Short mmCIF file of C-alpha atoms and ligand atoms in Angstrom, two decimals:
data_model
loop_
_atom_site.label_atom_id
_atom_site.label_comp_id
_atom_site.label_asym_id
_atom_site.label_seq_id
_atom_site.Cartn_x
_atom_site.Cartn_y
_atom_site.Cartn_z
CA MET A 1 -2.13 -28.11 2.56
CA LYS A 2 -4.56 -28.87 -0.28
CA SER A 3 -2.79 -30.94 -3.01
CA GLU A 4 -5.13 -29.48 -5.71
CA ALA A 5 -7.03 -26.14 -6.20
CA LYS A 6 -8.72 -24.72 -9.33
CA THR A 7 -7.05 -21.41 -8.65
CA VAL A 8 -3.88 -20.56 -7.12
CA ILE A 9 -3.01 -16.83 -6.43
CA ILE A 10 0.76 -16.12 -5.73
CA GLY A 11 1.19 -13.08 -3.48
CA GLY A 12 -0.81 -12.24 -0.54
CA GLY A 13 -0.83 -8.49 -0.44
CA ILE A 14 -3.82 -6.31 -0.81
CA ILE A 15 -4.00 -7.01 -4.60
CA GLY A 16 -3.88 -10.84 -4.33
CA LEU A 17 -6.31 -10.86 -1.51
CA ALA A 18 -8.76 -8.53 -3.06
CA ILE A 19 -8.82 -10.80 -6.36
CA ALA A 20 -9.23 -13.87 -4.00
CA TYR A 21 -12.29 -12.40 -2.28
CA ASN A 22 -13.84 -11.24 -5.67
CA LEU A 23 -13.54 -14.49 -7.43
CA ALA A 24 -15.07 -16.11 -4.35
CA LYS A 25 -17.80 -13.68 -4.31
CA MET A 26 -18.49 -14.43 -7.97
CA GLY A 27 -19.00 -18.01 -7.04
CA GLU A 28 -15.63 -19.31 -8.03
CA GLU A 29 -14.74 -22.25 -5.59
CA ASP A 30 -11.54 -23.88 -4.58
CA ILE A 31 -9.20 -20.78 -4.53
CA VAL A 32 -5.57 -21.00 -2.79
CA VAL A 33 -3.59 -17.85 -2.17
CA LEU A 34 0.32 -18.39 -1.40
CA GLU A 35 2.26 -15.84 0.63
CA LYS A 36 5.78 -16.35 1.25
CA GLY A 37 5.89 -14.11 4.37
CA TYR A 38 2.99 -12.81 6.26
CA LEU A 39 0.07 -11.18 4.65
CA GLY A 40 0.90 -7.48 3.45
CA ASN A 41 4.57 -7.76 4.20
CA GLY A 42 5.65 -7.14 0.90
CA SER A 43 4.73 -3.44 -0.37
CA THR A 44 1.32 -3.05 1.27
CA PHE A 45 2.06 -2.64 4.93
CA ARG A 46 4.85 -0.12 3.83
CA CYS A 47 2.54 2.35 2.00
CA GLY A 48 1.59 5.62 2.41
CA SER A 49 -2.47 4.78 2.54
CA GLY A 50 -3.29 7.59 0.21
CA ILE A 51 -6.59 7.06 -2.30
CA ARG A 52 -7.24 9.70 -4.92
CA GLN A 53 -8.83 9.82 -8.08
CA GLN A 54 -6.97 12.98 -9.44
CA PHE A 55 -5.06 11.17 -12.37
CA GLY A 56 -4.46 12.75 -15.79
CA ASP A 57 -5.90 9.90 -18.06
CA GLU A 58 -9.37 8.56 -18.52
CA ALA A 59 -8.65 5.02 -17.63
CA ASN A 60 -7.26 5.77 -14.21
CA ILE A 61 -9.91 8.24 -13.28
CA GLN A 62 -12.49 5.47 -14.41
CA MET A 63 -10.89 2.75 -12.39
CA MET A 64 -10.32 4.86 -9.41
CA LYS A 65 -13.84 6.42 -9.28
CA ARG A 66 -15.13 3.00 -9.26
CA SER A 67 -12.45 1.99 -6.57
CA VAL A 68 -13.54 4.85 -4.33
CA GLU A 69 -17.13 3.77 -4.57
CA LEU A 70 -16.15 0.32 -3.49
CA TRP A 71 -13.80 1.67 -0.44
CA SER A 72 -16.78 3.55 0.64
CA GLY A 73 -18.78 0.24 1.22
CA LEU A 74 -16.04 -1.83 2.11
CA LYS A 75 -16.81 -1.70 6.06
CA GLU A 76 -20.12 -3.07 5.33
CA GLU A 77 -19.30 -5.29 2.44
CA LEU A 78 -16.29 -7.11 4.47
CA GLY A 79 -17.54 -6.68 7.97
CA MET A 80 -14.49 -4.64 9.12
CA ASP A 81 -13.71 -0.92 9.63
CA VAL A 82 -10.77 -0.44 7.27
CA GLU A 83 -10.84 3.37 8.27
CA PHE A 84 -11.49 4.84 5.03
CA ARG A 85 -11.92 8.34 5.32
CA GLN A 86 -12.55 11.06 2.57
CA THR A 87 -10.30 13.77 3.83
CA GLY A 88 -9.23 14.71 0.22
CA TYR A 89 -6.09 15.44 -1.77
CA LEU A 90 -4.44 18.79 -2.25
CA PHE A 91 -1.92 19.30 -4.93
CA LEU A 92 -0.01 22.66 -4.29
CA LEU A 93 0.82 24.47 -7.42
CA TYR A 94 3.41 26.84 -7.96
CA ASP A 95 3.74 28.12 -11.36
CA GLU A 96 1.39 28.68 -14.42
CA GLU A 97 2.75 25.69 -16.42
CA GLU A 98 1.59 23.39 -13.31
CA LEU A 99 -1.75 25.26 -12.91
CA GLU A 100 -2.35 24.83 -16.73
CA SER A 101 -1.87 21.25 -16.71
CA PHE A 102 -3.89 20.59 -13.50
CA LYS A 103 -6.84 22.61 -15.19
CA LYS A 104 -6.67 19.89 -17.79
CA ASN A 105 -6.74 17.28 -15.49
CA VAL A 106 -9.67 18.66 -13.51
CA ALA A 107 -11.83 19.21 -16.40
CA LEU A 108 -10.98 15.43 -17.44
CA GLN A 109 -11.90 14.31 -13.89
CA ASN A 110 -15.24 16.52 -13.94
CA LYS A 111 -16.08 14.52 -17.27
CA PHE A 112 -16.08 11.34 -15.30
CA GLY A 113 -17.71 12.70 -12.15
CA VAL A 114 -14.86 13.35 -9.94
CA PRO A 115 -15.63 16.63 -8.35
CA SER A 116 -12.26 18.11 -8.29
CA ARG A 117 -11.43 21.72 -8.81
CA ILE A 118 -8.81 24.29 -8.70
CA ILE A 119 -8.75 26.48 -5.51
CA SER A 120 -6.98 29.70 -4.29
CA PRO A 121 -4.11 29.53 -1.92
CA GLU A 122 -6.13 31.29 0.88
CA ASP A 123 -8.67 28.17 0.49
CA ALA A 124 -5.87 25.62 0.59
CA LYS A 125 -4.61 27.33 3.87
CA GLU A 126 -8.06 27.06 5.18
CA LEU A 127 -8.13 23.02 4.45
CA VAL A 128 -4.57 22.75 6.01
CA PRO A 129 -3.88 25.57 8.72
CA PRO A 130 -0.09 25.35 9.14
CA LEU A 131 0.34 25.36 5.38
CA ASN A 132 3.31 27.61 4.00
CA THR A 133 1.48 29.35 1.06
CA GLU A 134 4.43 31.22 0.18
CA GLY A 135 5.15 30.75 -3.91
CA ILE A 136 1.77 28.94 -4.04
CA ILE A 137 -0.42 30.36 -6.90
CA GLY A 138 -3.10 27.49 -6.68
CA ALA A 139 -4.19 24.17 -5.70
CA ALA A 140 -6.04 21.29 -7.18
CA TRP A 141 -8.66 20.04 -4.64
CA ASN A 142 -10.90 17.00 -4.23
CA HIS A 143 -12.81 16.18 -1.38
CA THR A 144 -13.70 12.50 -2.26
CA ASP A 145 -10.20 11.47 -2.33
CA GLY A 146 -8.91 10.14 1.04
CA LYS A 147 -7.09 7.50 2.85
CA ALA A 148 -7.49 4.08 4.66
CA ASN A 149 -5.49 1.66 6.93
CA PRO A 150 -3.67 -0.89 5.04
CA PHE A 151 -3.16 -3.18 7.75
CA LYS A 152 -7.05 -3.46 8.42
CA ALA A 153 -7.66 -3.34 4.86
CA VAL A 154 -5.56 -6.65 4.35
CA PHE A 155 -7.13 -8.49 7.21
CA ALA A 156 -10.50 -7.40 6.19
CA TYR A 157 -10.14 -8.96 2.59
CA ALA A 158 -8.41 -12.00 4.01
CA ASN A 159 -11.15 -12.67 6.64
CA ALA A 160 -14.05 -12.11 4.06
CA ALA A 161 -12.14 -14.34 1.63
CA LYS A 162 -11.70 -17.21 4.15
CA LYS A 163 -15.52 -16.95 5.11
CA LEU A 164 -16.07 -17.61 1.47
CA GLY A 165 -13.85 -20.54 1.52
CA VAL A 166 -10.50 -19.16 0.20
CA GLU A 167 -7.60 -20.96 1.92
CA ILE A 168 -4.71 -18.72 2.57
CA TYR A 169 -1.11 -20.13 2.98
CA GLU A 170 1.56 -17.91 4.81
CA TYR A 171 4.96 -18.67 4.93
CA THR A 172 4.59 -20.70 1.74
CA LYS A 173 6.65 -19.91 -1.36
CA ALA A 174 5.77 -20.62 -4.85
CA GLU A 175 9.04 -21.85 -6.24
CA ASP A 176 7.85 -22.75 -9.75
CA ILE A 177 5.10 -23.42 -12.13
CA LYS A 178 4.88 -26.64 -13.96
CA VAL A 179 3.54 -26.05 -17.63
CA GLU A 180 3.25 -28.62 -20.51
CA ASN A 181 2.19 -27.81 -24.17
CA SER A 182 1.04 -24.14 -22.79
CA GLU A 183 -1.05 -25.69 -19.99
CA ILE A 184 -0.32 -25.03 -16.55
CA LYS A 185 0.07 -28.35 -14.41
CA SER A 186 0.90 -27.43 -10.92
CA VAL A 187 2.70 -24.88 -8.65
CA ILE A 188 5.63 -26.14 -6.62
CA THR A 189 5.97 -24.46 -3.31
CA ASP A 190 8.46 -25.02 -0.71
CA LYS A 191 6.00 -26.99 1.34
CA GLY A 192 4.65 -29.27 -1.46
CA GLU A 193 2.99 -29.26 -4.95
CA ILE A 194 -0.38 -28.09 -5.72
CA LYS A 195 -2.16 -29.30 -8.84
CA THR A 196 -3.87 -26.41 -10.80
CA ARG A 197 -4.71 -25.25 -14.23
CA ARG A 198 -5.02 -21.68 -13.30
CA VAL A 199 -2.59 -19.24 -11.73
CA ILE A 200 -2.64 -15.60 -11.01
CA ASN A 201 0.67 -13.64 -10.51
CA ALA A 202 0.12 -11.14 -7.84
CA ALA A 203 3.59 -10.95 -6.31
CA ASN A 204 4.32 -7.17 -7.47
CA ALA A 205 7.77 -6.47 -6.84
CA TRP A 206 8.57 -10.21 -7.29
CA ALA A 207 6.36 -10.75 -10.26
CA LYS A 208 9.23 -10.76 -12.83
CA LEU A 209 11.03 -13.53 -10.97
CA LEU A 210 7.92 -15.88 -11.43
CA ASN A 211 7.38 -14.61 -15.18
CA ALA A 212 11.24 -15.39 -15.54
CA LYS A 213 10.75 -19.22 -14.63
CA LEU A 214 8.01 -19.29 -17.63
CA GLY A 215 10.26 -17.38 -20.10
CA ILE A 216 7.99 -14.36 -19.77
CA ASP A 217 9.49 -10.99 -19.78
CA ILE A 218 7.23 -8.04 -18.60
CA PRO A 219 9.23 -5.01 -17.54
CA ILE A 220 8.46 -4.68 -13.88
CA GLU A 221 11.42 -3.65 -11.50
CA PRO A 222 11.61 -3.30 -7.97
CA TYR A 223 12.76 0.25 -6.71
CA LYS A 224 13.16 1.29 -2.94
CA HIS A 225 11.20 4.18 -1.84
CA GLN A 226 10.87 5.33 1.97
CA SER A 227 8.24 6.78 4.14
CA VAL A 228 8.35 8.54 7.43
CA LYS A 229 6.19 9.01 10.46
CA THR A 230 6.36 11.36 13.27
CA GLU A 231 5.01 11.60 16.77
CA PRO A 232 1.37 12.64 17.16
CA ILE A 233 0.59 16.31 16.79
CA LYS A 234 -2.79 18.15 17.51
CA PRO A 235 -5.71 16.47 15.54
CA GLY A 236 -7.09 18.01 12.29
CA GLN A 237 -3.96 19.85 11.26
CA ILE A 238 -3.13 18.10 8.05
CA GLU A 239 -6.35 16.15 7.10
CA PRO A 240 -5.88 15.92 3.51
CA MET A 241 -2.92 14.48 1.48
CA VAL A 242 -0.97 17.39 0.73
CA ILE A 243 1.13 16.75 -2.80
CA SER A 244 3.80 19.03 -4.07
CA PHE A 245 5.90 18.17 -7.15
CA LYS A 246 7.81 21.09 -6.78
CA HIS A 247 9.39 19.69 -3.61
CA ASP A 248 10.34 16.50 -5.67
CA GLY A 249 6.90 14.66 -5.24
CA VAL A 250 6.39 15.20 -1.65
CA TYR A 251 3.20 13.66 -0.13
CA LEU A 252 2.21 14.14 3.50
CA THR A 253 -0.89 13.59 5.75
CA GLN A 254 -1.95 13.29 9.17
CA GLU A 255 -2.79 9.97 10.22
CA ALA A 256 -6.49 9.81 11.02
CA GLU A 257 -6.57 7.63 13.97
CA GLN A 258 -2.83 7.89 15.34
CA GLY A 259 -2.48 11.79 14.57
CA GLY A 260 1.11 11.44 13.45
CA ILE A 261 2.32 12.83 10.15
CA ILE A 262 3.33 10.17 7.56
CA GLY A 263 4.60 10.62 4.01
CA GLY A 264 7.58 10.66 1.80
CA TYR A 265 9.07 12.14 -1.27
CA GLY A 266 10.26 10.94 -4.91
CA LEU A 267 13.94 9.62 -3.68
CA LYS A 268 14.33 6.30 -5.32
CA TYR A 269 17.16 3.53 -5.42
CA GLY A 270 16.98 0.52 -7.74
CA PRO A 271 16.36 -1.81 -9.25
CA THR A 272 17.00 -3.47 -6.00
CA TYR A 273 15.62 -5.88 -3.43
CA ASP A 274 17.33 -4.06 -0.67
CA ILE A 275 15.17 -1.86 1.50
CA THR A 276 17.38 -0.80 4.17
CA PRO A 277 16.27 2.95 5.06
CA THR A 278 18.74 5.70 4.47
CA TYR A 279 19.88 8.65 6.39
CA GLU A 280 19.80 10.72 2.97
CA PHE A 281 15.88 10.14 2.63
CA LEU A 282 15.60 11.00 6.44
CA ARG A 283 17.47 14.48 5.97
CA GLY A 284 15.78 15.08 2.66
CA VAL A 285 12.17 14.42 3.94
CA SER A 286 12.59 16.56 6.94
CA TYR A 287 13.98 19.31 4.61
CA ARG A 288 10.98 19.33 2.28
CA PHE A 289 8.23 18.71 4.91
CA THR A 290 9.68 21.87 6.80
CA GLN A 291 9.48 23.74 3.75
CA ILE A 292 5.85 23.02 3.15
CA ILE A 293 4.71 22.94 6.71
CA PRO A 294 7.24 24.95 8.78
CA SER A 295 5.93 24.15 12.34
CA LEU A 296 6.97 20.55 11.74
CA LYS A 297 10.48 21.76 12.52
CA TYR A 298 9.58 21.01 16.22
CA VAL A 299 7.92 17.61 15.74
CA ASN A 300 9.90 14.41 16.47
CA VAL A 301 10.41 11.95 13.66
CA ILE A 302 9.91 8.44 15.10
CA ARG A 303 10.44 6.05 12.54
CA ILE A 304 11.27 5.70 8.70
CA TRP A 305 11.22 2.55 6.62
CA GLY A 306 11.85 1.50 3.23
CA GLY A 307 9.26 -0.39 0.59
CA TYR A 308 9.08 -1.43 -3.13
CA TYR A 309 7.51 0.42 -5.90
CA ALA A 310 7.22 -2.07 -8.62
CA GLU A 311 7.67 -0.07 -11.61
CA THR A 312 6.86 -0.48 -15.10
CA PRO A 313 8.12 2.10 -17.97
CA ASP A 314 5.06 4.10 -17.99
CA GLY A 315 4.16 3.82 -14.06
CA ASN A 316 1.18 1.74 -14.90
CA ALA A 317 0.46 -1.65 -13.77
CA ALA A 318 0.33 -4.73 -15.99
CA ILE A 319 -2.72 -6.53 -15.64
CA GLY A 320 -4.57 -9.17 -17.68
CA LYS A 321 -4.23 -12.58 -19.52
CA ILE A 322 -0.89 -14.12 -20.57
CA ASN A 323 -1.11 -15.33 -24.16
CA GLU A 324 1.66 -17.72 -24.10
CA ILE A 325 0.14 -19.97 -21.31
CA ASN A 326 -3.31 -20.79 -20.89
CA GLU A 327 -4.96 -19.36 -17.60
CA TYR A 328 -2.05 -17.59 -16.66
CA TYR A 329 -2.84 -14.10 -15.28
CA ILE A 330 -0.85 -10.97 -13.97
CA ALA A 331 -1.62 -8.01 -11.76
CA ALA A 332 1.36 -6.47 -10.75
CA GLY A 333 3.92 -3.45 -11.30
CA PHE A 334 1.82 -0.88 -9.22
CA SER A 335 4.18 1.62 -8.47
CA GLY A 336 2.99 4.03 -5.98
CA HIS A 337 -0.74 3.33 -6.37
CA GLY A 338 -1.86 -0.23 -5.95
CA PHE A 339 -3.23 0.19 -2.67
CA MET A 340 -5.83 2.69 -3.75
CA LEU A 341 -6.46 0.58 -6.78
CA ALA A 342 -6.83 -2.78 -5.07
CA PRO A 343 -10.76 -2.82 -4.79
CA VAL A 344 -11.46 -2.12 -8.42
CA VAL A 345 -8.59 -4.39 -9.47
CA GLY A 346 -10.08 -7.33 -7.56
CA GLU A 347 -13.50 -6.85 -9.05
CA MET A 348 -12.17 -6.20 -12.57
CA MET A 349 -9.83 -9.33 -12.29
CA ALA A 350 -12.70 -11.50 -11.32
CA GLU A 351 -14.85 -10.17 -13.97
CA LEU A 352 -12.09 -10.87 -16.44
CA ILE A 353 -11.48 -14.48 -15.11
CA VAL A 354 -15.09 -15.35 -14.86
CA ASN A 355 -16.86 -13.26 -17.97
CA GLY A 356 -14.03 -12.80 -20.09
CA LYS A 357 -14.51 -9.09 -19.97
CA THR A 358 -14.62 -6.12 -17.68
CA LYS A 359 -16.95 -3.07 -16.98
CA LYS A 360 -14.23 -0.74 -16.61
CA PRO A 361 -11.11 -0.11 -18.70
CA LEU A 362 -8.76 -2.91 -17.62
CA TRP A 363 -7.33 -3.06 -21.17
CA PHE A 364 -5.40 0.16 -20.36
CA TYR A 365 -3.13 -1.85 -18.37
CA ASP A 366 -2.71 -4.67 -21.11
CA PRO A 367 0.75 -6.35 -20.23
CA TYR A 368 1.72 -6.55 -23.95
CA ARG A 369 1.84 -2.61 -24.61
CA PHE A 370 5.64 -2.68 -23.50
CA GLU A 371 6.73 -5.13 -26.37
CA ARG A 372 4.41 -3.22 -28.73
CA GLY A 373 5.83 -0.04 -27.84
CA GLU A 374 2.38 1.23 -27.01
CA LEU A 375 3.27 3.01 -23.47
CA ARG A 376 0.49 4.97 -21.90
CA GLY A 377 1.02 8.78 -20.75
CA LYS A 378 2.99 8.56 -17.51
CA ALA A 379 0.40 7.92 -14.65
CA ILE A 380 0.59 10.91 -12.15
CA GLN A 381 3.26 9.67 -9.92
CA MET A 382 4.38 10.91 -6.35
CA GLY A 383 6.62 9.74 -3.73
CA MET B 1 -7.99 -5.35 37.69
CA SER B 2 -9.15 -7.03 34.66
CA GLU B 3 -7.13 -7.75 31.27
CA LYS B 4 -9.27 -4.94 29.79
CA ASP B 5 -7.44 -2.39 31.92
CA ILE B 6 -4.03 -3.59 31.87
CA ILE B 7 -2.24 -1.43 29.35
CA ILE B 8 0.88 -3.20 27.60
CA CYS B 9 1.61 -0.42 25.16
CA ARG B 10 1.76 2.80 27.01
CA CYS B 11 2.63 4.89 24.01
CA ASN B 12 -0.31 3.58 21.64
CA ASP B 13 -2.77 2.70 24.34
CA VAL B 14 -3.03 -1.14 23.73
CA THR B 15 -4.31 -3.35 26.36
CA GLN B 16 -3.63 -6.86 27.38
CA LYS B 17 -7.27 -7.83 26.22
CA GLU B 18 -6.73 -6.65 22.52
CA ILE B 19 -3.41 -8.53 22.44
CA GLU B 20 -5.01 -11.90 23.77
CA ASP B 21 -8.08 -11.61 21.68
CA LEU B 22 -5.88 -11.69 18.51
CA ILE B 23 -3.81 -14.65 19.85
CA ASP B 24 -7.24 -16.25 20.30
CA GLN B 25 -8.39 -15.66 16.74
CA GLY B 26 -4.97 -17.54 15.97
CA ILE B 27 -2.87 -14.30 15.05
CA THR B 28 0.38 -15.19 16.91
CA ASP B 29 2.99 -13.55 14.83
CA ILE B 30 4.39 -10.74 16.54
CA GLU B 31 4.82 -8.75 13.18
CA GLU B 32 1.12 -9.01 12.58
CA ILE B 33 0.09 -8.29 16.15
CA LYS B 34 2.48 -5.03 15.83
CA ARG B 35 0.56 -3.94 12.76
CA LEU B 36 -2.90 -4.41 14.06
CA THR B 37 -2.64 -2.98 17.38
CA ARG B 38 0.45 -0.81 16.86
CA ILE B 39 2.21 -2.01 19.71
CA GLY B 40 5.94 -1.14 19.35
CA MET B 41 5.10 1.80 16.94
CA GLY B 42 5.13 4.60 19.41
CA PRO B 43 7.58 7.06 20.34
CA CYS B 44 9.52 4.60 22.63
CA GLN B 45 9.65 2.12 19.53
CA GLY B 46 8.54 -0.78 21.78
CA ARG B 47 11.33 -0.59 24.25
CA THR B 48 8.57 -1.13 26.92
CA CYS B 49 5.91 -3.08 25.42
CA ILE B 50 7.62 -5.47 22.83
CA PRO B 51 9.11 -7.77 25.84
CA LEU B 52 5.70 -7.64 27.44
CA VAL B 53 3.94 -8.82 24.14
CA MET B 54 6.51 -11.54 23.56
CA ARG B 55 5.89 -12.80 27.15
CA ILE B 56 1.98 -13.15 26.51
CA ILE B 57 2.63 -14.96 23.25
CA ALA B 58 4.83 -17.29 24.83
CA ARG B 59 2.36 -18.00 27.63
CA LYS B 60 -0.60 -18.27 25.47
CA THR B 61 0.91 -20.57 22.78
CA GLY B 62 3.23 -22.47 24.91
CA LYS B 63 6.25 -21.57 23.09
CA LYS B 64 9.58 -20.58 24.59
CA ILE B 65 10.31 -16.91 24.72
CA GLU B 66 13.56 -17.64 22.53
CA GLU B 67 11.55 -19.06 20.00
CA ILE B 68 9.58 -15.75 19.42
CA PRO B 69 11.32 -13.72 16.72
CA VAL B 70 12.07 -10.24 17.79
CA PRO B 71 10.50 -7.47 15.33
CA ALA B 72 12.65 -5.28 13.32
CA THR B 73 13.68 -2.02 14.85
CA ARG B 74 13.84 1.00 12.23
CA VAL B 75 15.83 4.07 12.45
CA PRO B 76 16.11 6.31 14.11
CA THR B 77 16.08 4.47 17.29
CA ARG B 78 15.59 7.79 19.20
CA PRO B 79 13.27 10.57 18.34
CA VAL B 80 14.95 13.54 16.35
CA PRO B 81 12.97 16.89 15.52
CA MET B 82 12.62 17.42 11.77
CA GLY B 83 14.15 21.01 12.18
CA VAL B 84 17.43 19.50 13.33
CA LEU B 85 17.56 16.79 10.43
CA ALA B 86 16.44 19.61 8.04
CA GLY B 87 19.15 22.01 9.15
CA ALA B 88 21.65 19.09 8.41
CA MET B 89 20.39 19.32 4.91
CA ASN B 90 20.45 23.30 5.00
CA ASN B 91 23.96 23.64 5.55
CA GLU B 92 24.81 21.39 2.60
CA GLU B 93 22.83 23.26 0.10
C1 LIG C 1 6.85 3.99 0.78
C2 LIG C 1 5.36 3.47 -0.16
C3 LIG C 1 4.45 4.56 -0.25
C4 LIG C 1 3.46 4.00 -0.84
N1 LIG C 1 2.27 4.98 -0.85
C5 LIG C 1 0.98 4.53 -1.53
C6 LIG C 1 -0.26 5.11 -1.35
O1 LIG C 1 -0.19 6.19 -0.77
N2 LIG C 1 -1.14 4.80 -2.04
C7 LIG C 1 -1.23 3.60 -2.89
O2 LIG C 1 -2.16 3.23 -3.35
N3 LIG C 1 -0.12 2.91 -2.88
C8 LIG C 1 1.17 3.30 -2.24
N4 LIG C 1 2.12 2.52 -2.37
C9 LIG C 1 2.13 1.42 -3.27
C10 LIG C 1 1.28 0.22 -2.61
O3 LIG C 1 2.13 -0.13 -1.53
C11 LIG C 1 1.57 -1.04 -3.67
O4 LIG C 1 1.32 -0.78 -5.00
C12 LIG C 1 0.59 -2.20 -3.35
O5 LIG C 1 0.47 -2.52 -1.84
C13 LIG C 1 0.69 -3.13 -4.10
O6 LIG C 1 -0.01 -4.53 -3.44
P1 LIG C 1 0.30 -5.76 -4.19
O7 LIG C 1 -0.67 -6.88 -3.18
O8 LIG C 1 0.54 -5.87 -5.45
O9 LIG C 1 1.90 -6.05 -3.62
P2 LIG C 1 2.68 -6.59 -2.10
O10 LIG C 1 2.02 -5.86 -0.94
O11 LIG C 1 4.14 -6.58 -2.32
O12 LIG C 1 2.11 -8.15 -2.42
C14 LIG C 1 2.77 -9.10 -2.87
C15 LIG C 1 3.14 -10.29 -2.28
O13 LIG C 1 3.69 -11.42 -2.97
C16 LIG C 1 4.31 -12.07 -2.10
N5 LIG C 1 5.28 -12.94 -3.11
C17 LIG C 1 6.18 -12.69 -3.64
N6 LIG C 1 6.80 -13.78 -4.44
C18 LIG C 1 6.00 -14.62 -4.13
C19 LIG C 1 6.44 -16.09 -4.18
N7 LIG C 1 7.11 -16.74 -5.03
N8 LIG C 1 5.56 -16.99 -3.36
C20 LIG C 1 4.37 -16.47 -2.51
N9 LIG C 1 4.30 -15.30 -2.10
C21 LIG C 1 5.15 -14.51 -2.96
C22 LIG C 1 5.29 -11.12 -1.49
O14 LIG C 1 5.77 -11.63 -0.23
C23 LIG C 1 4.24 -9.98 -1.12
O15 LIG C 1 3.56 -10.16 0.15
C24 LIG C 1 3.25 2.84 -1.56
C25 LIG C 1 4.51 2.06 -1.73
C26 LIG C 1 5.49 2.44 -0.82
C27 LIG C 1 6.74 1.77 -0.85
S1 LIG C 2 5.07 1.31 24.98
FE1 LIG C 2 4.50 0.28 23.00
S2 LIG C 2 5.69 1.69 21.58
FE2 LIG C 2 6.12 2.54 23.42
#
C-alpha cells in the first residue's frame, strides 16, 4: 500500500470508481480508492439496474440526459460491455391527477431533449404484452431510458481506472481522517496511514460515519430496501422498466441477459444497517407484481435480497465541496438512483475538482441546502 | 473434453474456463466470481456449482478449501411461485 497519495477516494462502489476514473482521465495522478469490502458490495451490487431520465425537475433531467449519453458510449470508453440496453421506462398511470402531473413532467423532459410522451393503455400493452391494463388510463413512456449490468459496470470502471494508474485497495477500511487547521493531513486505514491533502467521501450509506469523525453533519441515513428475482421467463415479455406508484412504488423488469424478472417496491425499514431480507417483503412484492402482471403467479421466486438506500430529506444526493475542511468533498446519499447517475456524477466531480466548475447543474445537490432549509422538490422516487 | 466445454454451473451455463480465466486475472474472491459469472445465482442457488467453484479456487490459488469463505445464501432457499406467496397476502387483506 502507498504511504502517500494526492487524492484518496473512500468507497469502492460505482460512484467512487466513476470519480476515480474521471479524475485520472482528466490527467490527475496518484489516486487511491479505499474499499472496506469487495468492490460493489455496498449498494451497487444490490441495485435494480434501472436508468431513467424521467425526473420531475430540471437538474435531474439534465444530469440524467448527460448520463445516458455516457452510458451509451461506456462500452467503447471503458473497453468492456456493461450491457446497457435502452429498453425504456413505462410509468403506469391510474387516475387523472397522476396523469396531469406526468404530463407536466413530460413537457419539462421534452424541453431538455428527452423524448418521453404519454401513451394509451393499448400502446402500453403492446410494449408489455402480459400487462394487466385494468384501471390504467395512460402511461408515461420514454424509449431512451433503460438498464445496465451493475456487476459489469463496476468492473469496467475499476479496470479502466487501474489502466490510468489508479490504485484500488479492497478490504481496506478508512477509520479516521486526520485534520489540522482545516487542512487534511492523512487517512488512517486498518492497513496503515496514507498521507494526503484531498479526500472524497463516496461511502454512500456510511458517509455520515466518516463525516461524524470530522464534526460534519449532513443528513444521510441508511434505509433497508429489498429486491426480488424470479426464474427466467420467455424472452421479450417485459423489456421496459415498469413502474406503478399506485402499487406503492413497484418497479419491475425482465433482465436482458438472464431473462428473470427483477424489481421491488417501496417497503422500507430504518434507519438501519441491518439488511436481512424479510418475509413481509417477499409476500408484498409477489402480491403487487401479480396484480400488474397476472401471469407471474406461475413464476417461481428464486431469491430476495436487501440493500441500502442512503436517503436525504429530499431524496437527492449531497454532492460537492465541504467548506469547513480544505479539499474535502462528498458524493453520497443517492437513494434509489445512484447507479444511473454514476457516469455523470463521475464526470462532474472531476470537473469540479480540477476546474472548480461544472457543465451540468451539480449545485442542485449542494450539501448545505439542508442546513439552509432549501430542500429541493422531492426527486421522483421508486422502490 | 476441454475446459471450455466443462459446465460448472448448469443453471446459468458457466464453464470451467470462464472461472479459471477470472482467477488468472486475479479475481479469486468467490463473491466477485459469483457476481461476474452468476454462478450460484440460478434456481438451485448454487447447491451444485458452489462446491465445484470452491475446489477450483483452492486448486488454482493453493489455498485450503476451509480457507475459502462460503457465499451467503439468500431466502427463499427453495423456489416458490409468486401466486402462492401473493395468496398468503390476499387472505390477510
Ligand atoms: C434494492 C435496491 C434497488 C436499487 N435500484 C436502483 C436502480 O434501479 N437504479 C439506480 O440508479 N439505483 C438503484 N439503487 C440505488 C443504487 O444502488 C445506489 O444509489 C448506488 O449503488 C450508490 O453507489 P455508491 O457507490 O454511492 O454506493 P455503494 O455502492 O454503497 O458504495 C459505497 C462503498 O463505500 C464503502 N465504504 C463505506 N465506508 C467505508 C470506509 N470507511 N472505508 C472504506 N470503504 C468504505 C462501502 O463498503 C461501499 O462499497 C437501488 C438500491 C437498492 C438497495
Ligand atoms: S448450478 Fe449454479 S446456480 Fe445452480
